[in-house]
Every structure is written in structure tokens, then in C-alpha cells.
Amino acid sequence: MTTPGTTAGTAAGIARPARITTLDSLREHLQWAIELEHATLPPYLCALYSLDPERNPDAVQVVSSVFAEEMLHLALAANLLNAVGGRPRLDFPGMLPPHPRPLPHGDPSLELSLVPFGAEAIETFLRIEKPAPPGAPAEDDGYETIGQFYDAVEEGLRHLCERLGEREVFCGDPARQVTSAHFRNSAGRLIAVDGLASALAALKEIVEQGEGTARGDVWDGDRDVFHPERDEVAHYYRFQELKAGRRYRRGDTPQSGPTGEEVRVDFEGVRPMRRDPRPGDHPPGSAIRTAQEEFDHTYCAVLHLLEQTFNGSPSMLAVATGTMYALKAQAEALMRMPDEGGTTAGPTFAYVPPESRGWTIGEERRVVVLRDGPYIVYGGVPLRRKRKIVSAGNDALTWKTGEDLPTEDAYALCRCGHSKSKPFCDGTHALIGFDGTEPAGLRPYAELQHVHDGVGISAQRVGELCIHAAFCIGRTRPIAAMLADTEDSDVRSNIMGRIDHCPSGSYSYALERGGATVEADLPEAVSVLEEEDGLASALWVTGEVPVVRSDGLPLEARNRVTLCRCGRSGNKPLCDGTHREIGFRDERTA
């Protein structure tokens, strides 16, 4: 049996032809690897969410650590596929077939079910993570163990590099590689793949974390962050610890089993989730069905964000992992809902088509509000800074455009106000439990405006949109007082100029009552506003870039929209000027 990083193509000393003989076949198998790594996540999550953490801290620690490392393996598989010129796919129906289901292209005798933590779940997890027996052949389809599947991938990589040359095989865009700068994992290495050596290292990381070093050892080669005095135990042996009720210690082997300190598992401290819940188990509109649909929408949002991450927007990984925090609360709420037969409800992990989500469809430029999360900006909308220029007396004069900020095609902007990478999101919203409830209404501007006529100008104002940028106040008189003097064209011009600088469009104007609104020619862009004395202000969305709420409903398309980024507005997602009251600052870390 070969291991990643050694010469492939033999089993028990007998040469065999490579199974993966073309680049297209290699890309296909690496997509299978992504699907394989993802397939383990729903069963692990159901087991994890069913555990009472106070009664089962050891089991929570084991299952959560394995889940985090499976996410690492998913990212490594995506790096491998991107390195060879593929395109990782995660947001499609085949990722979420009904349970029970087999591992993708794996041994059909292994079925994955959604069950609570217990003896059955442990046995399934042991089967998933089972080490390949000595001398087992590489298997690219219908594989018996995950390690044998990755051996086939390794054989294909080596064969193609020998036949085509390494440069021809590793032809992907390096910018698509996800690195440790994007993913902070409890253990293991997130390896950027740029050639055969790094590809083999990535394969080795995946296999050893699951099966152990050299496939004959208990340890996976990393340090245990929860138990610094020992090396980390591979996934298969972590589940053996739960089964045996003891930890492995130095000197233990697969044959000896764990002989260390006791691991306490309380099988009664588990929520009795219904086995393999299905969407059709409960009628539409029922409390359980509604909660399951909410969970499915969130989970499919995670898949969408991961697909964005691995297809040109690596920094979105923080948003995807942050969104997973919402899954825990939603799943645990389901598991508190009584179901039939003494069980509780549970998540279905059903696929929600993009057309039912709305905000994930299309390539057009738009800003999407993520529920209790950041703003997702699609379509390569330029991002820049703008600083308010004021007089010696701090009167608002104009905006000065600053530097453009480097972005990806899709990027996430902080909405909670606590990111350490402002203006970008770093996932902090999930850690602090940000409440991003959006009370801003959907009534159009025309229904809300108050009209004040002058000579040759009709000023329109919606007070609910004001962010107190103060262009309407002026050094001497506010706009409302100046309208009486608009026979003077200089006064009229002054009013027009001030309104043009109003970032929220709270003020607008027409040349006559009922006439077409006159708007400044603003580009499609998002601007990070800074007011006087370094005060951080709103995100200024211009050029009628659409803004979509988290429920999929669009705000009225307007030439100027200001979005809250301090997290404290009472009119979210719109800014209401609260940043001024709280003295919100941007640390300029990005």
C-alpha cells in the first residue's frame, strides 16, 4: 500500500496501470473528493448538535474537532482541483441527496444516515474513517476506504506529471488557492497547491488526519490543541476513544487500543433526534417544517458561499464559516421540538434551489444583506474610500475620493462593526451573536417624501433616510430656510450642490413639483465614508446598484443608498446616523 508522498503505482510490489489517465479525469475525481469530504459533514453535524455539551464535553470536543478538520480537507480538495485548472462545485442538488446515502462513488454498503450521537453514529464514523489494510490497492470508484481513493488520485497525479509535465498539469490560477490566512483551523495545515510536491503534501494531510501517520499509527502528526502534552489522534482513533471510553497515550498502538485516562461519554445526555428527517414528514406551515426550511436555507447559503470562496473569492471563507454558527442555533431549536415516537425534530439537509433563495442567482452587480451577517457584494463592484471635506468650522463642503481597495469578484463587508479587517468581514459577527434584524421598510421614496417648493426647484426629503452628514445644514442656513430665496439663482445652485452631496439621498430635488428627480451622475460603486475628525460613517452604494435584504426582497433601486456598518442603526440595513452618537471608528486595518 502506498501513501501520499511515496512512489505510487504499485500494490504489494505489483505494478498496475494508472486509473486516472487524463486531466479531465483527474478534475472529475477531485470534484468527487470535494463531494466526498462534504458528505461527511451532515452526519457529523447531527451527532454534534444532538449532544448536551455539559453532560458530554469529551464527545463534543471529539466530534467538533473532526468536523473542523473535515472542513480543512474540503478546502484542500478544492485547492487541488483549482491547481489543476478545475472549477469546484458545491451549490448544486447532487451535494444534498436524501439520507440515507452512500459516500459519493464509494462502497455502496456504507450508508450515511442523519442520527443523533450514539453507538450507531460511532460505528458509522469508524467505518468512514477506517484505515486501508496493508497492501490494499488504490481504488478510484467504488472505493472501500477513503485512503484508497486518495491513492488513486496520487497515482493519477504522478502519471500525468510524468506524461505531460508538471507545468501542464498544474495550470490553475494561484489566486484561487485558499491559505491559512483565510482559514484558521484547530490543527492541520491548509496547503496552497502549486505543484506535485505541495499536491502530495495536501493528500498526505487529508489521509493522515483521518487514518494516522503511515497508516499504521494512532497519531496524525499534529499537536493536540486540547491536550498539548500529546500528539493528536487521527479521526479513526478519536472515535475508538469514544467507543472504548479511554484515551490513547504514548506507546499505544492500533493493536493495543487506548489504555490512557478515562473518556466519559453519557449516552443519555443526547437529544433523541428523529432518524433521517425528510421535508415531507410535516405539513407546510407547521412549526417543524418552517424551522427545517430555515435551516436548509442557511445550509445552502453556506454551500453557495463556499463555492464563491473556491472560485475566485478566497476571503469569503470567513463568511461561510461564520454562517455555520447560525446552523447550530437552528438545529438545536429543531431538536427541542417534540416529534413522534418520543423523538425530537432534526435538520433535513435538503437542497434549496437558487431560484427559491433569490439573492444567490445571477452574475449582475448587487449588494446582498446576509442574515445577521455581512453585506455580500457581487459582480466586481469597485470599492473605494471617500473622506468628507469640511471647513474650519466643521461645515460639510464636499467628498474627496481616496484610494480604491483591492477586492475579489465577490467580497464581504462588515455589518456588525466589530471586524478586525474593516471594512471587510472577518466572521466576528458570528462570535459576538450579532443581531442584524432589518426593520427598514420597503415603501418607495415617493410615498415617504415631504416636498418643499422654491422657485425653479422642488426639494424632496425623506427624514427616515437621513444619516446626519450635515450637507443640508450649511454654514449659515439650512436648505429649508433657503428655499424662500430661490429666485436668486446662486441660492438655488447652492441648494442643488448641497443635495448632490447628500450621501443617503434623504434630500433630492426636481426642477418643479412632480417633475423628474435630478440626480448627480454617480458611478456604480461602494464607498467607505469617513466624516470629520476620522469618524467612520456609512457604506455609500451609488449608481443604482441593487441592494437585496436577507429575505430576498429588494430595497427600492436608488442612485444613492447608505448602509449601516457600525451595527447599531435602528433602521438596518440602512444607516441612521448612530455612528455619530457612538463615535464609531475605523481602525484602517484593511
mmCIF file of C-alpha atoms in Angstrom, residues 122-454:
data_model
loop_
_atom_site.group_PDB
_atom_site.id
_atom_site.type_symbol
_atom_site.label_atom_id
_atom_site.label_comp_id
_atom_site.label_asym_id
_atom_site.label_seq_id
_atom_site.Cartn_x
_atom_site.Cartn_y
_atom_site.Cartn_z
ATOM 1 C CA ILE A 122 -19.831 5.992 16.315
ATOM 2 C CA GLU A 123 -19.819 2.804 14.240
ATOM 3 C CA THR A 124 -20.674 4.788 11.103
ATOM 4 C CA PHE A 125 -17.897 7.282 11.812
ATOM 5 C CA LEU A 126 -15.408 4.425 12.348
ATOM 6 C CA ARG A 127 -16.442 2.986 9.003
ATOM 7 C CA ILE A 128 -15.993 6.377 7.289
ATOM 8 C CA GLU A 129 -12.523 6.927 8.755
ATOM 9 C CA LYS A 130 -11.388 3.281 8.552
ATOM 10 C CA PRO A 131 -7.701 2.912 7.618
ATOM 11 C CA ALA A 132 -6.904 0.949 4.493
ATOM 12 C CA PRO A 133 -5.496 -2.513 5.256
ATOM 13 C CA PRO A 134 -1.809 -3.127 4.438
ATOM 14 C CA GLY A 135 -1.292 -3.739 0.717
ATOM 15 C CA ALA A 136 -4.793 -2.567 -0.222
ATOM 16 C CA PRO A 137 -4.949 -1.404 -3.854
ATOM 17 C CA ALA A 138 -5.734 2.114 -4.940
ATOM 18 C CA GLU A 139 -9.412 2.445 -5.906
ATOM 19 C CA ASP A 140 -10.845 5.341 -7.835
ATOM 20 C CA ASP A 141 -14.518 4.272 -7.927
ATOM 21 C CA GLY A 142 -16.427 2.102 -5.512
ATOM 22 C CA TYR A 143 -13.502 2.579 -3.089
ATOM 23 C CA GLU A 144 -13.524 0.617 0.143
ATOM 24 C CA THR A 145 -11.686 3.280 2.155
ATOM 25 C CA ILE A 146 -11.074 6.981 1.659
ATOM 26 C CA GLY A 147 -7.320 6.369 1.749
ATOM 27 C CA GLN A 148 -7.547 4.020 -1.229
ATOM 28 C CA PHE A 149 -9.452 6.665 -3.173
ATOM 29 C CA TYR A 150 -6.763 9.261 -2.485
ATOM 30 C CA ASP A 151 -4.106 6.730 -3.506
ATOM 31 C CA ALA A 152 -5.780 6.591 -6.906
ATOM 32 C CA VAL A 153 -5.685 10.394 -7.083
ATOM 33 C CA GLU A 154 -1.987 10.327 -6.208
ATOM 34 C CA GLU A 155 -1.299 7.734 -8.904
ATOM 35 C CA GLY A 156 -3.111 9.894 -11.434
ATOM 36 C CA LEU A 157 -1.161 12.993 -10.454
ATOM 37 C CA ARG A 158 2.177 11.229 -10.733
ATOM 38 C CA HIS A 159 1.252 9.555 -14.013
ATOM 39 C CA LEU A 160 0.077 12.807 -15.630
ATOM 40 C CA CYS A 161 3.118 14.758 -14.422
ATOM 41 C CA GLU A 162 5.382 12.115 -15.945
ATOM 42 C CA ARG A 163 3.456 12.076 -19.226
ATOM 43 C CA LEU A 164 2.503 15.771 -19.661
ATOM 44 C CA GLY A 165 4.925 17.618 -17.429
ATOM 45 C CA GLU A 166 4.222 19.283 -14.117
ATOM 46 C CA ARG A 167 3.583 22.717 -15.604
ATOM 47 C CA GLU A 168 0.897 21.327 -17.926
ATOM 48 C CA VAL A 169 -0.879 19.564 -15.062
ATOM 49 C CA PHE A 170 -0.741 22.404 -12.538
ATOM 50 C CA CYS A 171 -2.197 25.042 -14.820
ATOM 51 C CA GLY A 172 -4.679 26.679 -12.427
ATOM 52 C CA ASP A 173 -4.836 30.256 -11.209
ATOM 53 C CA PRO A 174 -2.767 30.608 -7.992
ATOM 54 C CA ALA A 175 -5.087 33.389 -6.816
ATOM 55 C CA ARG A 176 -7.792 30.793 -6.239
ATOM 56 C CA GLN A 177 -5.802 28.994 -3.567
ATOM 57 C CA VAL A 178 -7.220 29.218 -0.057
ATOM 58 C CA THR A 179 -4.481 29.578 2.565
ATOM 59 C CA SER A 180 -4.131 29.721 6.326
ATOM 60 C CA ALA A 181 -4.720 33.468 6.038
ATOM 61 C CA HIS A 182 -8.330 32.612 5.153
ATOM 62 C CA PHE A 183 -8.873 29.537 7.348
ATOM 63 C CA ARG A 184 -7.868 29.166 10.990
ATOM 64 C CA ASN A 185 -8.204 25.544 11.934
ATOM 65 C CA SER A 186 -7.651 23.862 15.278
ATOM 66 C CA ALA A 187 -4.953 21.609 13.813
ATOM 67 C CA GLY A 188 -3.507 20.647 10.468
ATOM 68 C CA ARG A 189 -2.168 22.649 7.561
ATOM 69 C CA LEU A 190 -4.075 24.382 4.806
ATOM 70 C CA ILE A 191 -1.642 23.948 1.940
ATOM 71 C CA ALA A 192 -1.605 26.125 -1.167
ATOM 72 C CA VAL A 193 -1.123 23.720 -4.077
ATOM 73 C CA ASP A 194 1.173 24.873 -6.871
ATOM 74 C CA GLY A 195 2.915 21.692 -7.998
ATOM 75 C CA LEU A 196 3.354 17.991 -7.406
ATOM 76 C CA ALA A 197 5.195 18.310 -4.081
ATOM 77 C CA SER A 198 2.523 20.518 -2.499
ATOM 78 C CA ALA A 199 -0.247 18.363 -4.008
ATOM 79 C CA LEU A 200 1.234 15.254 -2.386
ATOM 80 C CA ALA A 201 1.565 17.139 0.898
ATOM 81 C CA ALA A 202 -2.132 18.079 0.722
ATOM 82 C CA LEU A 203 -3.123 14.458 0.083
ATOM 83 C CA LYS A 204 -0.931 13.330 2.947
ATOM 84 C CA GLU A 205 -2.557 15.835 5.292
ATOM 85 C CA ILE A 206 -6.044 14.568 4.429
ATOM 86 C CA VAL A 207 -5.207 10.885 4.772
ATOM 87 C CA GLU A 208 -3.099 11.101 7.908
ATOM 88 C CA GLN A 209 -5.645 13.204 9.776
ATOM 89 C CA GLY A 210 -8.217 10.512 9.036
ATOM 90 C CA GLU A 211 -6.194 7.291 9.310
ATOM 91 C CA GLY A 212 -2.965 8.119 11.149
ATOM 92 C CA THR A 213 0.621 8.589 10.030
ATOM 93 C CA ALA A 214 1.893 5.938 7.637
ATOM 94 C CA ARG A 215 -1.483 4.234 8.101
ATOM 95 C CA GLY A 216 -0.105 2.116 10.880
ATOM 96 C CA ASP A 217 -0.009 4.609 13.703
ATOM 97 C CA VAL A 218 -2.580 6.124 16.048
ATOM 98 C CA TRP A 219 -1.273 9.695 15.702
ATOM 99 C CA ASP A 220 -1.841 12.070 12.787
ATOM 100 C CA GLY A 221 1.412 14.054 13.074
ATOM 101 C CA ASP A 222 -0.142 17.253 14.501
ATOM 102 C CA ARG A 223 -0.139 18.551 18.063
ATOM 103 C CA ASP A 224 -3.375 18.158 20.036
ATOM 104 C CA VAL A 225 -4.527 21.696 20.830
ATOM 105 C CA PHE A 226 -6.787 20.432 23.627
ATOM 106 C CA HIS A 227 -4.096 18.167 25.124
ATOM 107 C CA PRO A 228 -0.723 19.832 24.418
ATOM 108 C CA GLU A 229 1.193 17.099 26.217
ATOM 109 C CA ARG A 230 0.492 14.608 23.427
ATOM 110 C CA ASP A 231 0.285 14.367 19.662
ATOM 111 C CA GLU A 232 -3.121 14.498 18.044
ATOM 112 C CA VAL A 233 -5.002 11.264 17.460
ATOM 113 C CA ALA A 234 -6.261 10.558 13.929
ATOM 114 C CA HIS A 235 -10.015 10.654 13.314
ATOM 115 C CA TYR A 236 -10.482 6.889 13.305
ATOM 116 C CA TYR A 237 -8.760 6.563 16.669
ATOM 117 C CA ARG A 238 -10.612 9.518 18.204
ATOM 118 C CA PHE A 239 -13.826 7.599 17.625
ATOM 119 C CA GLN A 240 -12.185 4.486 19.034
ATOM 120 C CA GLU A 241 -11.518 6.519 22.188
ATOM 121 C CA LEU A 242 -15.212 7.343 22.483
ATOM 122 C CA LYS A 243 -16.154 3.723 21.891
ATOM 123 C CA ALA A 244 -13.642 2.349 24.415
ATOM 124 C CA GLY A 245 -14.048 5.124 26.967
ATOM 125 C CA ARG A 246 -10.297 5.735 27.170
ATOM 126 C CA ARG A 247 -7.700 7.961 25.544
ATOM 127 C CA TYR A 248 -4.649 6.794 23.657
ATOM 128 C CA ARG A 249 -1.319 7.541 25.316
ATOM 129 C CA ARG A 250 2.262 7.268 24.169
ATOM 130 C CA GLY A 251 3.160 3.684 23.385
ATOM 131 C CA ASP A 252 -0.396 2.688 22.452
ATOM 132 C CA THR A 253 -0.887 1.119 19.028
ATOM 133 C CA PRO A 254 -3.864 0.186 16.877
ATOM 134 C CA GLN A 255 -3.464 -3.350 18.216
ATOM 135 C CA SER A 256 -3.286 -2.400 21.915
ATOM 136 C CA GLY A 257 -6.176 0.037 21.775
ATOM 137 C CA PRO A 258 -6.378 3.040 24.102
ATOM 138 C CA THR A 259 -5.030 2.499 27.617
ATOM 139 C CA GLY A 260 -4.871 6.077 28.899
ATOM 140 C CA GLU A 261 -7.149 8.225 31.003
ATOM 141 C CA GLU A 262 -10.890 7.739 31.038
ATOM 142 C CA VAL A 263 -13.123 9.402 28.452
ATOM 143 C CA ARG A 264 -16.581 9.966 29.878
ATOM 144 C CA VAL A 265 -19.491 9.534 27.465
ATOM 145 C CA ASP A 266 -23.068 9.906 28.707
ATOM 146 C CA PHE A 267 -25.271 8.260 26.114
ATOM 147 C CA GLU A 268 -28.319 9.575 27.950
ATOM 148 C CA GLY A 269 -27.108 13.142 27.536
ATOM 149 C CA VAL A 270 -28.215 13.220 23.912
ATOM 150 C CA ARG A 271 -31.244 14.796 22.246
ATOM 151 C CA PRO A 272 -33.272 11.935 20.669
ATOM 152 C CA MET A 273 -33.412 13.328 17.130
ATOM 153 C CA ARG A 274 -35.659 11.570 14.643
ATOM 154 C CA ARG A 275 -33.726 9.383 12.221
ATOM 155 C CA ASP A 276 -33.204 10.751 8.691
ATOM 156 C CA PRO A 277 -35.768 13.596 8.823
ATOM 157 C CA ARG A 278 -37.379 14.454 5.486
ATOM 158 C CA PRO A 279 -39.068 17.703 4.387
ATOM 159 C CA GLY A 280 -42.306 15.823 3.669
ATOM 160 C CA ASP A 281 -42.591 14.456 7.208
ATOM 161 C CA HIS A 282 -44.516 17.548 8.314
ATOM 162 C CA PRO A 283 -47.102 19.721 6.537
ATOM 163 C CA PRO A 284 -46.113 23.071 5.028
ATOM 164 C CA GLY A 285 -46.512 25.896 7.507
ATOM 165 C CA SER A 286 -46.099 23.695 10.565
ATOM 166 C CA ALA A 287 -43.559 24.836 13.158
ATOM 167 C CA ILE A 288 -41.175 21.954 12.472
ATOM 168 C CA ARG A 289 -41.393 22.259 8.690
ATOM 169 C CA THR A 290 -40.808 26.017 8.880
ATOM 170 C CA ALA A 291 -37.769 25.540 11.132
ATOM 171 C CA GLN A 292 -36.379 22.829 8.849
ATOM 172 C CA GLU A 293 -36.769 25.091 5.811
ATOM 173 C CA GLU A 294 -34.982 27.899 7.650
ATOM 174 C CA PHE A 295 -32.091 25.548 8.415
ATOM 175 C CA ASP A 296 -31.951 24.323 4.809
ATOM 176 C CA HIS A 297 -31.817 27.903 3.516
ATOM 177 C CA THR A 298 -28.907 28.659 5.851
ATOM 178 C CA TYR A 299 -27.043 25.482 4.931
ATOM 179 C CA CYS A 300 -27.445 26.148 1.215
ATOM 180 C CA ALA A 301 -26.194 29.687 1.837
ATOM 181 C CA VAL A 302 -23.063 28.074 3.298
ATOM 182 C CA LEU A 303 -22.669 25.924 0.161
ATOM 183 C CA HIS A 304 -23.096 28.994 -2.023
ATOM 184 C CA LEU A 305 -20.521 30.954 -0.026
ATOM 185 C CA LEU A 306 -18.069 28.054 -0.165
ATOM 186 C CA GLU A 307 -18.484 27.858 -3.930
ATOM 187 C CA GLN A 308 -17.737 31.581 -4.129
ATOM 188 C CA THR A 309 -14.717 31.026 -1.869
ATOM 189 C CA PHE A 310 -13.195 28.369 -4.097
ATOM 190 C CA ASN A 311 -13.965 30.165 -7.349
ATOM 191 C CA GLY A 312 -12.064 33.408 -7.025
ATOM 192 C CA SER A 313 -13.059 34.881 -3.656
ATOM 193 C CA PRO A 314 -10.943 33.101 -1.003
ATOM 194 C CA SER A 315 -11.626 35.731 1.653
ATOM 195 C CA MET A 316 -15.290 34.654 1.643
ATOM 196 C CA LEU A 317 -14.286 31.574 3.643
ATOM 197 C CA ALA A 318 -14.569 33.574 6.868
ATOM 198 C CA VAL A 319 -18.147 34.458 5.943
ATOM 199 C CA ALA A 320 -19.013 30.844 5.108
ATOM 200 C CA THR A 321 -17.615 29.529 8.379
ATOM 201 C CA GLY A 322 -19.265 32.370 10.289
ATOM 202 C CA THR A 323 -22.621 31.490 8.727
ATOM 203 C CA MET A 324 -22.218 27.961 10.093
ATOM 204 C CA TYR A 325 -22.639 29.344 13.596
ATOM 205 C CA ALA A 326 -26.262 30.123 12.721
ATOM 206 C CA LEU A 327 -26.771 26.465 11.837
ATOM 207 C CA LYS A 328 -26.064 25.384 15.404
ATOM 208 C CA ALA A 329 -28.807 27.534 16.933
ATOM 209 C CA GLN A 330 -31.268 26.494 14.228
ATOM 210 C CA ALA A 331 -30.516 22.777 14.629
ATOM 211 C CA GLU A 332 -30.653 22.886 18.415
ATOM 212 C CA ALA A 333 -34.008 24.697 18.215
ATOM 213 C CA LEU A 334 -35.289 21.879 15.995
ATOM 214 C CA MET A 335 -34.035 19.271 18.446
ATOM 215 C CA ARG A 336 -36.115 20.894 21.183
ATOM 216 C CA MET A 337 -39.304 20.367 19.148
ATOM 217 C CA PRO A 338 -41.071 17.105 20.061
ATOM 218 C CA ASP A 339 -41.685 14.795 17.112
ATOM 219 C CA GLU A 340 -43.486 11.470 17.024
ATOM 220 C CA GLY A 341 -42.410 8.314 18.841
ATOM 221 C CA GLY A 342 -40.555 10.057 21.641
ATOM 222 C CA THR A 343 -38.076 11.705 19.275
ATOM 223 C CA THR A 344 -37.366 15.317 18.539
ATOM 224 C CA ALA A 345 -37.249 17.015 15.157
ATOM 225 C CA GLY A 346 -33.982 17.472 13.310
ATOM 226 C CA PRO A 347 -32.489 19.122 10.230
ATOM 227 C CA THR A 348 -33.231 17.587 6.830
ATOM 228 C CA PHE A 349 -30.238 18.944 4.873
ATOM 229 C CA ALA A 350 -32.498 19.328 1.833
ATOM 230 C CA TYR A 351 -31.284 21.300 -1.163
ATOM 231 C CA VAL A 352 -32.937 24.677 -1.755
ATOM 232 C CA PRO A 353 -32.755 25.714 -5.438
ATOM 233 C CA PRO A 354 -31.156 29.098 -6.109
ATOM 234 C CA GLU A 355 -34.413 30.460 -7.531
ATOM 235 C CA SER A 356 -36.001 29.894 -4.121
ATOM 236 C CA ARG A 357 -33.210 31.850 -2.471
ATOM 237 C CA GLY A 358 -33.251 34.775 -4.898
ATOM 238 C CA TRP A 359 -30.106 36.510 -3.738
ATOM 239 C CA THR A 360 -27.731 33.807 -4.997
ATOM 240 C CA ILE A 361 -28.902 33.968 -8.613
ATOM 241 C CA GLY A 362 -27.054 35.658 -11.448
ATOM 242 C CA GLU A 363 -23.794 37.453 -12.040
ATOM 243 C CA GLU A 364 -25.131 41.024 -12.021
ATOM 244 C CA ARG A 365 -23.781 43.607 -9.663
ATOM 245 C CA ARG A 366 -25.667 43.727 -6.376
ATOM 246 C CA VAL A 367 -25.289 44.042 -2.624
ATOM 247 C CA VAL A 368 -26.925 41.304 -0.537
ATOM 248 C CA VAL A 369 -27.603 41.583 3.173
ATOM 249 C CA LEU A 370 -26.767 38.281 4.849
ATOM 250 C CA ARG A 371 -28.989 37.443 7.790
ATOM 251 C CA ASP A 372 -27.211 38.504 10.999
ATOM 252 C CA GLY A 373 -24.085 38.684 8.869
ATOM 253 C CA PRO A 374 -22.216 40.930 6.446
ATOM 254 C CA TYR A 375 -23.028 42.544 3.125
ATOM 255 C CA ILE A 376 -22.039 40.357 0.177
ATOM 256 C CA VAL A 377 -21.081 42.425 -2.868
ATOM 257 C CA TYR A 378 -21.290 40.594 -6.200
ATOM 258 C CA GLY A 379 -20.098 41.429 -9.680
ATOM 259 C CA GLY A 380 -16.796 43.153 -9.010
ATOM 260 C CA VAL A 381 -18.326 46.430 -7.796
ATOM 261 C CA PRO A 382 -15.438 48.859 -7.171
ATOM 262 C CA LEU A 383 -14.750 49.623 -3.501
ATOM 263 C CA ARG A 384 -13.135 52.900 -2.519
ATOM 264 C CA ARG A 385 -12.748 55.315 0.339
ATOM 265 C CA LYS A 386 -14.315 58.775 0.466
ATOM 266 C CA ARG A 387 -13.490 61.421 3.033
ATOM 267 C CA LYS A 388 -15.723 64.365 3.856
ATOM 268 C CA ILE A 389 -14.031 67.732 3.389
ATOM 269 C CA VAL A 390 -15.110 70.306 5.951
ATOM 270 C CA SER A 391 -14.459 73.974 6.625
ATOM 271 C CA ALA A 392 -12.520 75.340 9.571
ATOM 272 C CA GLY A 393 -15.805 75.320 11.463
ATOM 273 C CA ASN A 394 -16.508 71.665 10.515
ATOM 274 C CA ASP A 395 -19.166 72.602 7.965
ATOM 275 C CA ALA A 396 -19.643 69.921 5.303
ATOM 276 C CA LEU A 397 -18.267 71.015 1.924
ATOM 277 C CA THR A 398 -17.711 68.013 -0.362
ATOM 278 C CA TRP A 399 -16.418 64.427 -0.603
ATOM 279 C CA LYS A 400 -12.889 63.538 -1.658
ATOM 280 C CA THR A 401 -12.422 60.169 -3.318
ATOM 281 C CA GLY A 402 -9.499 58.221 -1.932
ATOM 282 C CA GLU A 403 -7.774 55.021 -2.903
ATOM 283 C CA ASP A 404 -9.517 52.016 -4.401
ATOM 284 C CA LEU A 405 -9.403 48.987 -2.126
ATOM 285 C CA PRO A 406 -8.347 45.637 -3.633
ATOM 286 C CA THR A 407 -11.271 43.213 -3.835
ATOM 287 C CA GLU A 408 -12.287 39.909 -5.344
ATOM 288 C CA ASP A 409 -15.216 39.455 -7.746
ATOM 289 C CA ALA A 410 -17.377 38.810 -4.692
ATOM 290 C CA TYR A 411 -16.442 40.248 -1.329
ATOM 291 C CA ALA A 412 -17.980 40.694 2.115
ATOM 292 C CA LEU A 413 -18.192 43.957 4.049
ATOM 293 C CA CYS A 414 -18.570 44.129 7.815
ATOM 294 C CA ARG A 415 -22.054 44.958 9.097
ATOM 295 C CA CYS A 416 -21.605 44.289 12.822
ATOM 296 C CA GLY A 417 -18.928 46.955 13.351
ATOM 297 C CA HIS A 418 -16.502 44.601 15.103
ATOM 298 C CA SER A 419 -14.429 43.059 12.320
ATOM 299 C CA LYS A 420 -10.691 43.396 12.785
ATOM 300 C CA SER A 421 -10.367 43.654 9.000
ATOM 301 C CA LYS A 422 -12.687 46.615 8.370
ATOM 302 C CA PRO A 423 -14.240 47.373 6.039
ATOM 303 C CA PHE A 424 -14.162 43.647 5.233
ATOM 304 C CA CYS A 425 -15.917 40.927 7.222
ATOM 305 C CA ASP A 426 -13.744 38.509 9.196
ATOM 306 C CA GLY A 427 -16.548 36.388 10.674
ATOM 307 C CA THR A 428 -16.661 38.194 14.035
ATOM 308 C CA HIS A 429 -20.425 38.712 13.711
ATOM 309 C CA ALA A 430 -20.930 35.008 14.414
ATOM 310 C CA LEU A 431 -18.728 35.040 17.507
ATOM 311 C CA ILE A 432 -20.487 38.017 19.105
ATOM 312 C CA GLY A 433 -24.021 36.915 18.219
ATOM 313 C CA PHE A 434 -24.726 39.977 16.071
ATOM 314 C CA ASP A 435 -28.423 40.767 15.701
ATOM 315 C CA GLY A 436 -28.813 42.105 12.187
ATOM 316 C CA THR A 437 -32.611 42.391 12.207
ATOM 317 C CA GLU A 438 -33.669 44.666 9.345
ATOM 318 C CA PRO A 439 -36.560 46.955 10.344
ATOM 319 C CA ALA A 440 -36.161 49.263 7.319
ATOM 320 C CA GLY A 441 -39.378 49.268 5.356
ATOM 321 C CA LEU A 442 -40.000 48.738 1.659
ATOM 322 C CA ARG A 443 -42.260 51.729 0.970
ATOM 323 C CA PRO A 444 -40.943 53.654 -2.051
ATOM 324 C CA TYR A 445 -39.313 57.053 -1.719
ATOM 325 C CA ALA A 446 -42.208 58.801 -3.477
ATOM 326 C CA GLU A 447 -44.659 57.706 -0.778
ATOM 327 C CA LEU A 448 -42.452 58.882 2.080
ATOM 328 C CA GLN A 449 -41.146 62.208 0.764
ATOM 329 C CA HIS A 450 -42.102 65.638 2.005
ATOM 330 C CA VAL A 451 -41.997 68.235 -0.784
ATOM 331 C CA HIS A 452 -40.869 71.840 -0.261
ATOM 332 C CA ASP A 453 -41.139 74.112 -3.287
ATOM 333 C CA GLY A 454 -38.969 77.044 -4.178
#
